[in-house]
CSV table of C-alpha atoms in Angstrom, one decimal:
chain,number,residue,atom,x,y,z
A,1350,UNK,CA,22.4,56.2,56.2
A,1351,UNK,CA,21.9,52.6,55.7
A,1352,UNK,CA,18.3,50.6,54.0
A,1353,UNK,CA,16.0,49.0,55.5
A,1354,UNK,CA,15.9,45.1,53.7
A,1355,UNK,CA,12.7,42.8,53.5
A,1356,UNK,CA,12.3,40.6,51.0
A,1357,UNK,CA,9.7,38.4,50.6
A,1358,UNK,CA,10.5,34.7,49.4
A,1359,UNK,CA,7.3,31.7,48.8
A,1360,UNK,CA,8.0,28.2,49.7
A,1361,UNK,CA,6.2,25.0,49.3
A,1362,UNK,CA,5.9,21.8,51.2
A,1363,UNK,CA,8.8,20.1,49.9
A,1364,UNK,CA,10.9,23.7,50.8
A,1365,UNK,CA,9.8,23.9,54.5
A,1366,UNK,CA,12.1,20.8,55.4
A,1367,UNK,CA,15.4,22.7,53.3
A,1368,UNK,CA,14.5,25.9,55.5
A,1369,UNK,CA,14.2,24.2,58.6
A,1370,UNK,CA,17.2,22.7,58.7
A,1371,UNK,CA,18.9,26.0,57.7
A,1372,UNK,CA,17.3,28.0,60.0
A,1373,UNK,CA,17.8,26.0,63.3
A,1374,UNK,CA,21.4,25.0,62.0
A,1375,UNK,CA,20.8,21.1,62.4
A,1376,UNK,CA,23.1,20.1,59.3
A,1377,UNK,CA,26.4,21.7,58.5
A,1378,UNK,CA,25.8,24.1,55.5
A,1379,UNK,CA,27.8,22.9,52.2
A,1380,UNK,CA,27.7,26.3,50.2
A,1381,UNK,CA,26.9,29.0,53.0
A,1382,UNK,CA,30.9,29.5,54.0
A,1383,UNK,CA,29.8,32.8,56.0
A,1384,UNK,CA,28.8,30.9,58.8
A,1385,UNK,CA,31.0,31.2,62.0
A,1386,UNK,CA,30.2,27.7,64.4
A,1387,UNK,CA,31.5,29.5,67.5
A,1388,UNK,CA,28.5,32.0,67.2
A,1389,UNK,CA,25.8,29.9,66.4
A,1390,UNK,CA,24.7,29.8,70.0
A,1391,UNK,CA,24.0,33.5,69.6
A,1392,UNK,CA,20.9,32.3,67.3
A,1393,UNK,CA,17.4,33.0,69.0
A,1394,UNK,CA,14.0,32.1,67.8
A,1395,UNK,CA,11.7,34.7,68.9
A,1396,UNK,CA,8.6,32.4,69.3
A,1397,UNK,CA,10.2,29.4,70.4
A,1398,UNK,CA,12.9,28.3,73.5
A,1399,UNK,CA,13.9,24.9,71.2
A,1400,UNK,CA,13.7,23.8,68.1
A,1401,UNK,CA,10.3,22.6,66.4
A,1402,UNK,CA,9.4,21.0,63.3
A,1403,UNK,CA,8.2,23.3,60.9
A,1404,UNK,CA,6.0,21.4,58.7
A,1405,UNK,CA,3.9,19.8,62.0
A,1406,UNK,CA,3.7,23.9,62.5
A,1407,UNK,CA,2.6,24.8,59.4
A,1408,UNK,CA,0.1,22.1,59.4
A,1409,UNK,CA,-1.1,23.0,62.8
A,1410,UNK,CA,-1.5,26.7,61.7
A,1411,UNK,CA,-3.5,25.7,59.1
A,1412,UNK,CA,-5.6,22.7,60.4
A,1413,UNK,CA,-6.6,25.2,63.3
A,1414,UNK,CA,-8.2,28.0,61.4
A,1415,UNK,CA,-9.3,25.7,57.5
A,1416,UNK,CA,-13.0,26.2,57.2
A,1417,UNK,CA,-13.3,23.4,54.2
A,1418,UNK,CA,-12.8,20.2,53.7
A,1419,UNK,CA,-11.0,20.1,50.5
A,1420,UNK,CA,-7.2,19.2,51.3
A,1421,UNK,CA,-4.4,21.5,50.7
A,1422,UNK,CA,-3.1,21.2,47.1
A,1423,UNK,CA,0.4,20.0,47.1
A,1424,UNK,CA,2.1,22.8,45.4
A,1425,UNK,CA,0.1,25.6,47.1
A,1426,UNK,CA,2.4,28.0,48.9
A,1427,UNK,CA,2.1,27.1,52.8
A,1428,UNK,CA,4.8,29.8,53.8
A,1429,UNK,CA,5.6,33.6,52.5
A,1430,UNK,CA,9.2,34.0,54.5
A,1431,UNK,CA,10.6,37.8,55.0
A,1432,UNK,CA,14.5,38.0,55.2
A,1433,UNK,CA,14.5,41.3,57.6
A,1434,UNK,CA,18.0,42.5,57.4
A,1435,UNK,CA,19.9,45.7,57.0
A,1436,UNK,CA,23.9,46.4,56.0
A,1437,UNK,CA,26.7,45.3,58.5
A,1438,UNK,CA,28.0,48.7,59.4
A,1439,UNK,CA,24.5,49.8,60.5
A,1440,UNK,CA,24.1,46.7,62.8
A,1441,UNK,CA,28.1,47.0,63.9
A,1442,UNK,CA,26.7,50.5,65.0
A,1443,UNK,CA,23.9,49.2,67.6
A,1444,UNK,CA,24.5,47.4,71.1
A,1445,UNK,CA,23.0,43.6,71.4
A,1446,UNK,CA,19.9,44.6,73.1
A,1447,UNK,CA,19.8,47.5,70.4
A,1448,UNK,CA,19.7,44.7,67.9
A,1449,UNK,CA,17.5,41.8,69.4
A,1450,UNK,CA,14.6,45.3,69.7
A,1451,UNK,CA,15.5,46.3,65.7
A,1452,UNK,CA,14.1,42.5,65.7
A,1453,UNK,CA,11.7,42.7,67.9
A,1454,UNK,CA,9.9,45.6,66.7
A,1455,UNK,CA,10.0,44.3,62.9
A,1456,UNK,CA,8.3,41.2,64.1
A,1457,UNK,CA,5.5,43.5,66.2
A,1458,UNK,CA,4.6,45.2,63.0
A,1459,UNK,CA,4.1,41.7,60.7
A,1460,UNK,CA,2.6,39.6,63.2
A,1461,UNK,CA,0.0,42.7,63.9
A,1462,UNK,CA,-0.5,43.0,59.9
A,1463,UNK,CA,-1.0,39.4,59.2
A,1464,UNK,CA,-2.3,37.8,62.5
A,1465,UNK,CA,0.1,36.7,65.1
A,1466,UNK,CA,-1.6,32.9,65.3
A,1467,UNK,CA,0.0,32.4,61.5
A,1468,UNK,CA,3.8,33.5,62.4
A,1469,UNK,CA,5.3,29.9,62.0
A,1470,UNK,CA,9.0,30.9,63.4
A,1471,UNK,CA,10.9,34.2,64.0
A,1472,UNK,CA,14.9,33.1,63.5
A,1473,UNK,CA,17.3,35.7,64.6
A,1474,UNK,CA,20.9,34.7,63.0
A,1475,UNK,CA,24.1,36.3,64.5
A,1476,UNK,CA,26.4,34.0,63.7
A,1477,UNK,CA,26.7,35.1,59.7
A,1478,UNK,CA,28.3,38.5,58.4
A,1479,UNK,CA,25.3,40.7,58.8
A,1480,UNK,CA,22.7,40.1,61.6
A,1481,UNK,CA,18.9,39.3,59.9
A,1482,UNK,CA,15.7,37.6,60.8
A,1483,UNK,CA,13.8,34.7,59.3
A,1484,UNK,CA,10.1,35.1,59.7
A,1485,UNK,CA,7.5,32.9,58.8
A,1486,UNK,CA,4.3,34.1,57.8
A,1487,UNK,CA,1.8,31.3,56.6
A,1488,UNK,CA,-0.8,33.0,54.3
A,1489,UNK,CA,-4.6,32.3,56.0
A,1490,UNK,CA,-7.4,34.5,55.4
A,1491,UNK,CA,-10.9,33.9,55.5
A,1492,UNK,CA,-10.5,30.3,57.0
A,1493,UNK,CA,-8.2,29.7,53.4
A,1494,UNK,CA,-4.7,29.1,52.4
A,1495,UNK,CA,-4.5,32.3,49.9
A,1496,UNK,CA,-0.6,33.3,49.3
A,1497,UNK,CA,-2.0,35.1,46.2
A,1498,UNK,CA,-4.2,37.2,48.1
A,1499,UNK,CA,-2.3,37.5,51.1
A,1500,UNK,CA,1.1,39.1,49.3
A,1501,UNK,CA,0.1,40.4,46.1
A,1502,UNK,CA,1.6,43.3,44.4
A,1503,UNK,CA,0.1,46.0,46.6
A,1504,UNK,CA,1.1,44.1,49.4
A,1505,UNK,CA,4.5,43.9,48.9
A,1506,UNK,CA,4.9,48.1,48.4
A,1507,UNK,CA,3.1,48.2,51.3
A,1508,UNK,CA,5.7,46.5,52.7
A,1509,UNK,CA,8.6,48.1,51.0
A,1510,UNK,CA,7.1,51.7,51.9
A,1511,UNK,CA,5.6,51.7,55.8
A,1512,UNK,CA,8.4,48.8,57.0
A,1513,UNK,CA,11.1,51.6,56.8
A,1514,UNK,CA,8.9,54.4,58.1
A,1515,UNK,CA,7.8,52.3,61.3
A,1516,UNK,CA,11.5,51.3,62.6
A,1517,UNK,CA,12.5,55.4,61.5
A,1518,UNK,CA,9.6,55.9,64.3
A,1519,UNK,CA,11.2,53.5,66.6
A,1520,UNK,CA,14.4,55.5,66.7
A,1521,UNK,CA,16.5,53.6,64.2
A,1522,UNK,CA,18.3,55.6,61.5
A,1523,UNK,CA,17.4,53.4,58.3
A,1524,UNK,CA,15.7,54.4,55.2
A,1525,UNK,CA,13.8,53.2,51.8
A,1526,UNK,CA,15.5,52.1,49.5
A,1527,UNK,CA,15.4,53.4,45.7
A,1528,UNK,CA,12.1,53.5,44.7
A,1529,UNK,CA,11.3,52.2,41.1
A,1530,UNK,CA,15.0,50.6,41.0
A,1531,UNK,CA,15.3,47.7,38.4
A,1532,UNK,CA,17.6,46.0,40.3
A,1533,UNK,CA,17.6,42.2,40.9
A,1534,UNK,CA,17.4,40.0,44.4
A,1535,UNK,CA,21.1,37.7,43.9
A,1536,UNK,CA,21.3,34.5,45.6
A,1537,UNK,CA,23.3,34.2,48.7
A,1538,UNK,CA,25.8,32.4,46.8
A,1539,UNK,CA,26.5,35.3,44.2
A,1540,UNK,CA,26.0,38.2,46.8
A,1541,UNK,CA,28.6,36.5,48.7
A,1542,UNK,CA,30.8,36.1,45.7
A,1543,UNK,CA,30.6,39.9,44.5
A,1544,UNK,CA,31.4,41.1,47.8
A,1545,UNK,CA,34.1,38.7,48.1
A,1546,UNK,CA,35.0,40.9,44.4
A,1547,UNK,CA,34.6,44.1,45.9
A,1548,UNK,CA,36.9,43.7,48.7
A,1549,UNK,CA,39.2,42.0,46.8
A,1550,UNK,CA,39.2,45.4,44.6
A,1551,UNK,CA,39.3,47.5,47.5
A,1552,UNK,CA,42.4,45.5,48.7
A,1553,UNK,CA,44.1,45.8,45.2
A,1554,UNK,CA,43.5,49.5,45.7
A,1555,UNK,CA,44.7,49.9,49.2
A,1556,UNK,CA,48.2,47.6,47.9
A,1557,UNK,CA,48.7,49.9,45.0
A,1558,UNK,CA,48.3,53.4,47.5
A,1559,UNK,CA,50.7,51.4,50.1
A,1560,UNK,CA,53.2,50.5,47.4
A,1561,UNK,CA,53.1,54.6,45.9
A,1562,UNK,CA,53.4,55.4,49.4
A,1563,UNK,CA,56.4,53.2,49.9
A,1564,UNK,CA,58.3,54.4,47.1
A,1565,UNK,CA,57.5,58.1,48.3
A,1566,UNK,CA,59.1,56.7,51.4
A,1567,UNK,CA,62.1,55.6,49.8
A,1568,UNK,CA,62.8,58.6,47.5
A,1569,UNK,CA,62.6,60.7,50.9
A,1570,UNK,CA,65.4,58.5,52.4
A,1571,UNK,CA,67.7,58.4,49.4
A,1572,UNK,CA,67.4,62.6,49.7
A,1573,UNK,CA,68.2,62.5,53.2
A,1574,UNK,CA,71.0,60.5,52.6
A,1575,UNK,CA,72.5,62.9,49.8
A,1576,UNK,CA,71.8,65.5,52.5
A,1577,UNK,CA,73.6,64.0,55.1
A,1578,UNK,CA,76.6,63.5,52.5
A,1579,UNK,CA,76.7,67.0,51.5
A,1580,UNK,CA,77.0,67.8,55.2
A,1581,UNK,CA,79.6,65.2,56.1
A,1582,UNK,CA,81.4,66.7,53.1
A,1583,UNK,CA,81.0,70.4,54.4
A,1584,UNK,CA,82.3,68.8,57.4
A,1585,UNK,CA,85.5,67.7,56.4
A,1586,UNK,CA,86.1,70.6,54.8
A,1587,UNK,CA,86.0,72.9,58.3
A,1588,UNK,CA,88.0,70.3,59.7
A,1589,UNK,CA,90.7,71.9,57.5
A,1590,UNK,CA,89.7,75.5,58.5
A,1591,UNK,CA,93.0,77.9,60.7
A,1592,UNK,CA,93.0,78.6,64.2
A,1593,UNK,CA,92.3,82.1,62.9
A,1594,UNK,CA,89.8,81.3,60.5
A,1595,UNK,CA,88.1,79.3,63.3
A,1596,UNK,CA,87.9,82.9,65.9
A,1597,UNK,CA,86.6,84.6,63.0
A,1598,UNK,CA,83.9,81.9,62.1
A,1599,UNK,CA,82.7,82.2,66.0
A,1600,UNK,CA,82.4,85.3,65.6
A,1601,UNK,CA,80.1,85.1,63.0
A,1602,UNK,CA,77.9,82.6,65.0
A,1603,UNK,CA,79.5,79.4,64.7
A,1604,UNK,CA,80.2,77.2,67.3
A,1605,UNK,CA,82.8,74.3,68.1
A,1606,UNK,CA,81.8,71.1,69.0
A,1607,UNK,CA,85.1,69.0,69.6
A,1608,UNK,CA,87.2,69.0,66.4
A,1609,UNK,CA,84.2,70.1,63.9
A,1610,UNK,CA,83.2,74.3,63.5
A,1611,UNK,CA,79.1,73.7,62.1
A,1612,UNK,CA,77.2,76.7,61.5
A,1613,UNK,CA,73.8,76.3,64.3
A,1614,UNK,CA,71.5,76.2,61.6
A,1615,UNK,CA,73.4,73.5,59.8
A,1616,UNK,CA,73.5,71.5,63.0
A,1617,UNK,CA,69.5,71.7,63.6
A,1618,UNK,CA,68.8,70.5,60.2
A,1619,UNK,CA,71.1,67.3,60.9
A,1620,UNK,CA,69.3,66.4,64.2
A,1621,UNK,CA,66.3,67.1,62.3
A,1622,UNK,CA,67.1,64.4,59.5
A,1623,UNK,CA,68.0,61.9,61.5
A,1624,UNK,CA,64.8,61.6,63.8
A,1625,UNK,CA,63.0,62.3,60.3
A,1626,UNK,CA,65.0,59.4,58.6
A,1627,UNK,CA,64.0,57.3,62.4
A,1628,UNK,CA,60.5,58.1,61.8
A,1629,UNK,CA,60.7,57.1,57.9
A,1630,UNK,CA,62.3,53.9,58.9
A,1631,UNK,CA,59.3,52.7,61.5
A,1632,UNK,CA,56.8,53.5,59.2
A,1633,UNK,CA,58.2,52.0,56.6
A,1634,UNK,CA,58.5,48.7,58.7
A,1635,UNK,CA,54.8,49.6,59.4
A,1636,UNK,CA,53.7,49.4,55.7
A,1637,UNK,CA,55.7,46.5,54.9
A,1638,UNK,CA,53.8,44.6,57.6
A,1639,UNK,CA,50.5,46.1,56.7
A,1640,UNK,CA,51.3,45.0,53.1
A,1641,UNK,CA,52.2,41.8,54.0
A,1642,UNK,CA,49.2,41.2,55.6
A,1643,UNK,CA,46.8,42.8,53.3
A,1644,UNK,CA,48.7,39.9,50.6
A,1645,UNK,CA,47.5,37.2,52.9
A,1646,UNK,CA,44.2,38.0,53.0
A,1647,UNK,CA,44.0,38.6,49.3
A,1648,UNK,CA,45.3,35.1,48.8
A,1649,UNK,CA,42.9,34.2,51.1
A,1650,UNK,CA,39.8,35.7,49.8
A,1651,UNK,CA,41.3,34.7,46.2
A,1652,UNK,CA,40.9,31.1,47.3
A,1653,UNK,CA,37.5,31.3,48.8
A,1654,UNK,CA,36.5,33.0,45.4
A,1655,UNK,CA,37.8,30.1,43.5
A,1656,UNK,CA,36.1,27.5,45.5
A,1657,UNK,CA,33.1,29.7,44.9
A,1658,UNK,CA,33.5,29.3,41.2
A,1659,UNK,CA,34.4,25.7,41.5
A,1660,UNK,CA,31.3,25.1,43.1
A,1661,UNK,CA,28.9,27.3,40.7
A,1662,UNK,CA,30.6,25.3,37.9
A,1663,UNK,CA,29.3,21.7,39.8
A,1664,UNK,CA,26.1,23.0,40.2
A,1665,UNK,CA,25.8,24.0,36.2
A,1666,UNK,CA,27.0,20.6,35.7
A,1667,UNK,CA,24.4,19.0,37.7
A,1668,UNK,CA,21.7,21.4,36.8
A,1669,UNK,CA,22.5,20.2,32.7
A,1670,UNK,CA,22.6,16.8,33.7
A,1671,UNK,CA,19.4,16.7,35.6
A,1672,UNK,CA,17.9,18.8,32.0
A,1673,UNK,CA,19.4,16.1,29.9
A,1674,UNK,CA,18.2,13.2,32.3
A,1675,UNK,CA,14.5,15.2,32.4
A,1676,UNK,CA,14.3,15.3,28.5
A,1677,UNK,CA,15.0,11.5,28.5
A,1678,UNK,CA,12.1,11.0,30.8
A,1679,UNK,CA,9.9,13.2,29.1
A,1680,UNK,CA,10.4,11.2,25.4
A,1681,UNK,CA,10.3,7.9,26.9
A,1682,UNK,CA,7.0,8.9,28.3
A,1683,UNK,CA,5.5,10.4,24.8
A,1684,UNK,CA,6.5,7.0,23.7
A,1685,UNK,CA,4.9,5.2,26.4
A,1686,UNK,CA,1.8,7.5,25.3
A,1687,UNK,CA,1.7,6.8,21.8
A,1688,UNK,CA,2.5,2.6,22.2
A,1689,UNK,CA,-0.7,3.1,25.2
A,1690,UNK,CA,-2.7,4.9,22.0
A,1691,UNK,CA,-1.9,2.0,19.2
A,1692,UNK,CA,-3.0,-0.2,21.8
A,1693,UNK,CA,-6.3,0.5,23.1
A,1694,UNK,CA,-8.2,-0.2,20.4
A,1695,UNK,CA,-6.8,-3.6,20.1
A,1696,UNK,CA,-7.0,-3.7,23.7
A,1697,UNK,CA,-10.8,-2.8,23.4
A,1698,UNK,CA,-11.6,-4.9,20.3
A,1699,UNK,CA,-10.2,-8.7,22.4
A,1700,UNK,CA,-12.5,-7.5,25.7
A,1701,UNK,CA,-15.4,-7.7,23.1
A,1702,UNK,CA,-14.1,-10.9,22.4
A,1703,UNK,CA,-14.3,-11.9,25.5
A,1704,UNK,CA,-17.4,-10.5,26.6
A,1705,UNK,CA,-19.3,-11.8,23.4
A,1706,UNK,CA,-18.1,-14.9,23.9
A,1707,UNK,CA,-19.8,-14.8,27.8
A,1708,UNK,CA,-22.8,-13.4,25.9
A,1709,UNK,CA,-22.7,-16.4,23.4
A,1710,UNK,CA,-22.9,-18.9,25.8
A,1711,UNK,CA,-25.2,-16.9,28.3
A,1712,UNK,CA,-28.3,-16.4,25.9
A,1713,UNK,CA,-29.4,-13.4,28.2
A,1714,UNK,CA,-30.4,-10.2,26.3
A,1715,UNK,CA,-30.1,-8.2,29.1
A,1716,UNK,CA,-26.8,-9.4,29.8
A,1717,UNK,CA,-26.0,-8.1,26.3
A,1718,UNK,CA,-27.5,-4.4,26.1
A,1719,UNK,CA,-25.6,-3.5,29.6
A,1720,UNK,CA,-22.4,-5.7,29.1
A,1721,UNK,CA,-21.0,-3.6,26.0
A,1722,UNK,CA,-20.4,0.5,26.5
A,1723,UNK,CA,-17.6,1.2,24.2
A,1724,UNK,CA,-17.9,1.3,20.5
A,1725,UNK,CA,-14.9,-0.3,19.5
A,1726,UNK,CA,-15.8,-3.3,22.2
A,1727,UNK,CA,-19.3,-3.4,20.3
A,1728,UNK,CA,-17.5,-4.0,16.9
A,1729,UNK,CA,-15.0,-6.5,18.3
A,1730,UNK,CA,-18.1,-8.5,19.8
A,1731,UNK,CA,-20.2,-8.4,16.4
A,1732,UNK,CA,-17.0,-9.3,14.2
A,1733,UNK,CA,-16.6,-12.2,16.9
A,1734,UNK,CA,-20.4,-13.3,16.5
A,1735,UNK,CA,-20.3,-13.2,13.1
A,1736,UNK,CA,-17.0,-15.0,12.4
A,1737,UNK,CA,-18.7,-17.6,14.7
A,1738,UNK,CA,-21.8,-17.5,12.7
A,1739,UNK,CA,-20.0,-18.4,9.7
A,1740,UNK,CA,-18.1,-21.3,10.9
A,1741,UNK,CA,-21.3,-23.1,12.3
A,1742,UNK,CA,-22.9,-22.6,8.7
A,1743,UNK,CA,-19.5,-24.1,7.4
A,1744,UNK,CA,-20.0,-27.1,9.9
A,1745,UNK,CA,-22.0,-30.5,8.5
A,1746,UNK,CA,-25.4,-31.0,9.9
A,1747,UNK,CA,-24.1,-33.8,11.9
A,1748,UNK,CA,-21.4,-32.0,13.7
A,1749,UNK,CA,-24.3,-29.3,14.4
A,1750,UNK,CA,-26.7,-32.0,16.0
A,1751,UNK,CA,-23.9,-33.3,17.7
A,1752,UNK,CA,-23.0,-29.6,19.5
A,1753,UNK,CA,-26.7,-28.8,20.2
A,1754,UNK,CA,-27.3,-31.9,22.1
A,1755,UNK,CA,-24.2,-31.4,23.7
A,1756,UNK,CA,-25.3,-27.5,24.7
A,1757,UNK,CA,-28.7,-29.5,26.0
A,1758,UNK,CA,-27.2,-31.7,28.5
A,1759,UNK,CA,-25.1,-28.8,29.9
């Protein structure tokens, strides 16, 4: 019996765009090497005839049912997407209209549970190894945006429990899977690559049985052959056999055939060989072929799991490089942080300056109690007005004279 598959996976804004284009195929696919081109236009979107942009959807799904007015914070989850699949031999098993109501009948049961207004998109795929469904649920409740609420932990064993009961209702032979299992949701990427592993082992295996059964094949031959010389030897020697030897031998239930007396028995065991050494021969032939062929596609998927591995070692690569390039950022902004807090205060202490120097020449009180509201630019202004102080003290009578009537006729 095969498992009924949801998983659930959360996306944000800036994922919506990467989904889009994977779902409704509008850039070739540099990783996924599972997809067949000449079946893409078996790909169906339950909801929609064409494609659509899924962010104006998303937004429109929101905008229609937000009750606030706060906006939508951009890394809030706008889209809880359920990958609603099973195994390939349980789809290979169903006829295309069997398949598009498996679909159909998932996409009944979440779009009654969570509101058919918020499905965003309903993506059948057939064009990839195993038939599934992309379905887009975006989480409003209560006039909200509440992913947290909306899939919590209960709600996703709800999921994982009644999902496989209600298509066992519809008629389709699928069951839970193990319940309490510690197992891990793989990437596409490494799925792909252990199954790529498995058949590759499963090859291997079916060479080796092939090659035993050759060899069995072989050994059978060579002992046919010694047969048949044993019997071309017991052959000559009745060639050699009297006239009177020979009545006596028919006698006994022999039989002549030309110049050669061969007991009956004897004779059915030789036809026997041959067609058996015929029938070893064409399936010998077979299993070579078969084992020629099984090699090619073991080279085959050998080379697709080596580009795999190629790739997985670019993306480390880039993924370290991005980590090294991130730390860089991160310390040239604590420095930026510390320089910003040796500054300030200087900073702070020459607007005081400035400000008690528009104070200075002003001569407004209120102007000074509202000008100044930072402590440091207080003390910058009174070490200014007092500096000042002390130089006109310094300054001759004269000089002072000379400056006041110059302050007067301003």
């Amino acid at each position: 019996m095969s498992y009924a598959i949801c998983r659930m996976q959360k996306m944000k804004r800036h994922d919506v765009k990467g989904i889009q284009f994977h779902n409704q195929r509008e850039r070739q696919s540099q990783t996924n090497f599972d997809i067949d081109p000449e079946r893409t236009p078996l790909n169906y979107d339950l909801l929609h005839n064409e494609n659509i942009n899924y962010n104006e959807r998303v937004n429109e799904i929101i905008e229609s049912q937000k009750t606030g007015t706060r906006k939508t914070r951009k890394d809030a989850v706008v889209v809880n997407e359920l990958l609603i699949t099973s195994d390939h031999d349980f789809f290979a098993c169903l006829e295309p209209k069997e398949q598009e109501r498996f679909f159909q009948e998932s996409y009944t049961l979440f779009s009654q549970r969570y509101g058919e207004q918020n499905i965003a998109y309903a993506m059948v795929h057939q064009d990839e190894h195993t038939p599934h469904m992309h379905l887009g649920i975006v989480p409003m409740k209560v006039g909200k945006l509440q992913g947290k609420n909306v899939f919590n932990r209960q709600e996703l064993q709800w999921i994982q429990d009644e999902f496989p009961k209600y298509m066992k209702q519809r008629g389709f032979d699928v069951e839970r899977g193990e319940k309490g299992s510690d197992r891990e949701h793989l990437t596409s990427q490494r799925f792909k690559a252990q199954q790529l592993q498995e058949q590759l082992r499963s090859i291997e295996i079916a060479t080796e049985e092939r090659q035993y059964e050759r060899k069995q094949l072989e050994e059978t031959i060579q002992d046919c052959k010694s047969r048949l010389g044993d019997l071309e030897a017991s052959l000559d020697f009745h060639k050699k056999v009297d006239d009177v030897e020979t009545k006596k031998e028919k006698k006994m239930g022999l039989f002549e055939s030309d110049r050669v007396l061969v007991k009956q028995e004897d004779f059915d065991h030789i036809k026997t060989l041959a067609k058996t050494s015929e029938a070893f021969k064409k399936e010998s032939e077979k299993y070579k072929w078969e084992l020629r062929r099984e090699q090619k596609k073991n080279e085959e998927l050998k080379e697709t799991n080596r580009a795999l591995r190629c790739e997985n070692v670019e993306l480390k690569k880039e993924n370290q490089g991005l980590k090294k390039e991130n730390h860089l950022l991160f310390q040239t902004l604590e420095c930026l942080k510390q320089v910003y807090q040796e500054k300030v205060p200087e900073i702070k202490r020459m607007i005081g300056f400035v400000k008690a120097e528009l104070i200075d020449k002003a001569k407004d009180k209120w102007l000074t109690k509202n000008l100044f509201k930072d402590k440091e630019e207080v003390q910058g202004a009174e070490e200014f007005l007092k500096n000042k102080e002390e130089k006109r003290k310094k300054r001759p009578k004269k000089v002072r004279r000379r400056r006041q009537d110059q302050e007067i006729e301003r």
